Amino acid sequence: MSFTTTIKDEVTKIETERVESLAEVAAFIRYNGNINEDSIELYIENNSVARRMFNLIKRLYKINIALTIRTQKRFQTKTMYILTIKDIESVLFDMNNIVKNIMDYSSLEKSSFIKGVFLANGSINDPKKSKYHLELLISDEDLAKLVHKILLSLKFSSKILKRDKGYMVYIKASEQISDFIKMLGAIN
């Protein structure tokens, strides 16, 4: 199991209040969702992240979510969990409202938002195996700038790099990465 997977598994077991859960789900959907006219699809590779998003969305919105599990066998077996949300009106309203106003929220809510972004597309290298760094891969420049701005407001020194398929918001300082992991709630 990778270092990132271990952290994500620990983070997904943390219980959160309603407002924190809303911020986390809004970020996850905005940074990982395929938003269509009549549905939202979430493609998730991590079992515990898929379970968390399924349970949080179900608890927050009391709506049905279709779950599809696909197994890909190319060079190694990989399982993909696809959550499909059909009743999207209130989900989109909350997501758009939170993304638009996140800078006015408390530090706890901003941390929950960043947790959602990390669960959607973040990774952290194992400090014992290679150079320690944290990265969040984001397809849209404005969304990358928003994450960067939130991290700065939370006292993290992040930077943005342009990549072939979007942008990478990253932190390299090991002490800051350690603080980031603590902020997520992964203390083990």
XYZ file of N, CA, C and O in Angstrom, residues 1 36 60 99 103 110 112 124 158 160 164 175 181 186:
56
model
N 0.846 -1.175 0.000
C 0.000 0.000 0.000
C 0.899 1.249 0.000
O 1.860 1.328 0.740
N -22.479 16.690 -15.613
C -23.267 16.685 -16.842
C -24.554 17.459 -16.617
O -24.813 17.946 -15.515
N -25.755 13.773 3.675
C -26.013 15.204 3.522
C -27.265 15.505 2.707
O -27.999 16.435 3.020
N -17.621 26.865 -3.220
C -16.427 27.210 -4.006
C -16.314 28.720 -4.166
O -15.231 29.299 -4.038
N -13.237 31.493 0.684
C -12.271 32.365 1.348
C -12.885 33.107 2.537
O -12.163 33.601 3.392
N -12.099 25.629 5.646
C -11.089 25.658 4.574
C -10.261 24.376 4.604
O -9.941 23.806 3.559
N -11.249 21.468 5.649
C -12.115 20.405 5.124
C -12.189 20.467 3.605
O -12.209 19.439 2.929
N 1.215 12.254 -1.684
C 2.356 12.610 -0.850
C 3.365 11.476 -0.964
O 3.009 10.316 -0.782
N 2.716 27.103 -0.544
C 2.529 26.277 -1.737
C 2.939 27.050 -2.980
O 3.071 28.268 -2.965
N 2.531 26.834 -7.568
C 1.780 26.260 -8.684
C 2.724 26.049 -9.857
O 3.528 26.929 -10.189
N 1.452 19.291 -18.312
C 0.839 18.961 -19.598
C -0.683 18.881 -19.499
O -1.393 19.373 -20.359
N 8.512 20.013 6.924
C 7.768 20.422 8.120
C 6.341 20.838 7.754
O 5.385 20.508 8.457
N -0.434 17.036 6.832
C -0.971 15.718 7.192
C -1.721 15.792 8.521
O -2.793 15.210 8.678
N -4.640 12.961 9.884
C -3.904 11.690 9.826
C -2.719 11.774 10.781
O -1.625 12.147 10.383
